[in-house]
Amino acid sequence: MDRKSPFDIMAQLGSLRRYARVLTRNDADVEDLVQDALLRAHERRDSFRKGGDLRLWLMSILHNAFIDAARARRAERQRETAAARLAPQAL
């Protein structure tokens, strides 16, 4: 008997990649974002409710990973800008 696992992440890869492409608008960043989301999902797999919607759970993780990365990039730019203002100007 062929029963699907309720935690069949492989079946969701296409949807995750499409959503990542929409969020990043950059094909080069898609796989990195999906990989980050899958790692987070694996680390938090115990938080998945039995009978829950795996696709929705994974999409939420992917979305949150994207937001976290965007915030980290913004904070890094702000730190670089602040450091550039504080650095002595070369003559």
Short mmCIF file of C-alpha atoms in Angstrom, two decimals:
data_model
loop_
_atom_site.label_atom_id
_atom_site.label_comp_id
_atom_site.label_asym_id
_atom_site.label_seq_id
_atom_site.Cartn_x
_atom_site.Cartn_y
_atom_site.Cartn_z
CA MET A 1 0.00 0.00 0.00
CA ASP A 2 1.38 3.39 -1.00
CA ARG A 3 0.53 5.92 1.67
CA LYS A 4 1.94 9.41 1.63
CA SER A 5 3.67 10.62 4.73
CA PRO A 6 1.86 13.54 6.38
CA PHE A 7 5.28 15.22 6.45
CA ASP A 8 6.13 14.82 2.74
CA ILE A 9 8.26 17.91 2.17
CA MET A 10 9.55 16.71 -1.21
CA ALA A 11 6.05 17.03 -2.67
CA GLN A 12 6.06 20.73 -1.67
CA LEU A 13 9.38 21.74 -3.28
CA GLY A 14 7.81 23.07 -6.48
CA SER A 15 5.41 25.31 -4.56
CA LEU A 16 8.18 26.50 -2.26
CA ARG A 17 10.42 27.38 -5.19
CA ARG A 18 7.64 29.27 -6.98
CA TYR A 19 6.80 31.27 -3.86
CA ALA A 20 10.49 31.97 -3.20
CA ARG A 21 10.84 33.26 -6.77
CA VAL A 22 7.89 35.62 -6.23
CA LEU A 23 9.38 36.91 -2.99
CA THR A 24 12.99 37.30 -4.10
CA ARG A 25 12.41 38.22 -7.75
CA ASN A 26 15.87 36.79 -8.24
CA ASP A 27 16.46 33.25 -9.49
CA ALA A 28 19.89 33.17 -7.85
CA ASP A 29 18.36 33.62 -4.38
CA VAL A 30 15.54 31.09 -4.74
CA GLU A 31 17.48 27.97 -3.77
CA ASP A 32 19.16 29.70 -0.82
CA LEU A 33 15.80 30.81 0.54
CA VAL A 34 14.20 27.39 0.04
CA GLN A 35 17.17 25.68 1.68
CA ASP A 36 16.99 28.05 4.65
CA ALA A 37 13.25 27.40 5.00
CA LEU A 38 13.72 23.63 4.81
CA LEU A 39 16.43 23.76 7.46
CA ARG A 40 14.14 25.77 9.72
CA ALA A 41 11.29 23.34 9.07
CA HIS A 42 13.51 20.40 9.95
CA GLU A 43 14.71 22.08 13.14
CA ARG A 44 11.13 22.88 14.14
CA ARG A 45 9.43 19.73 12.84
CA ASP A 46 8.09 18.97 16.31
CA SER A 47 6.00 22.14 16.14
CA PHE A 48 4.05 20.86 13.12
CA ARG A 49 0.58 19.87 14.27
CA LYS A 50 -0.49 16.41 13.22
CA GLY A 51 -3.26 16.79 10.66
CA GLY A 52 -2.17 20.36 9.91
CA ASP A 53 -1.62 21.81 6.45
CA LEU A 54 2.03 21.06 5.65
CA ARG A 55 2.07 23.35 2.60
CA LEU A 56 0.77 26.30 4.61
CA TRP A 57 3.23 25.60 7.43
CA LEU A 58 6.18 25.46 5.01
CA MET A 59 5.05 28.59 3.14
CA SER A 60 4.87 30.46 6.46
CA ILE A 61 8.38 29.36 7.34
CA LEU A 62 9.64 30.40 3.90
CA HIS A 63 7.94 33.79 4.20
CA ASN A 64 9.40 34.37 7.66
CA ALA A 65 12.87 33.36 6.45
CA PHE A 66 12.55 35.91 3.63
CA ILE A 67 11.48 38.67 6.04
CA ASP A 68 14.29 37.82 8.47
CA ALA A 69 16.87 37.96 5.67
CA ALA A 70 15.51 41.30 4.40
CA ARG A 71 15.69 42.77 7.91
CA ALA A 72 19.25 41.49 8.35
CA ARG A 73 20.31 43.07 5.03
CA ARG A 74 18.70 46.38 5.99
CA ALA A 75 20.41 46.38 9.40
CA GLU A 76 23.76 45.59 7.75
CA ARG A 77 23.37 48.51 5.33
CA GLN A 78 22.53 50.82 8.23
CA ARG A 79 25.63 49.67 10.15
CA GLU A 80 27.81 50.17 7.07
CA THR A 81 26.38 53.65 6.51
CA ALA A 82 26.95 54.60 10.15
CA ALA A 83 30.50 53.23 10.07
CA ALA A 84 31.25 55.16 6.85
CA ARG A 85 30.08 58.40 8.52
CA LEU A 86 32.31 57.77 11.51
CA ALA A 87 35.41 56.81 9.53
CA PRO A 88 37.92 59.58 8.96
CA GLN A 89 37.83 60.94 5.47
CA ALA A 90 40.95 60.18 3.40
CA LEU A 91 42.68 63.21 1.98
#
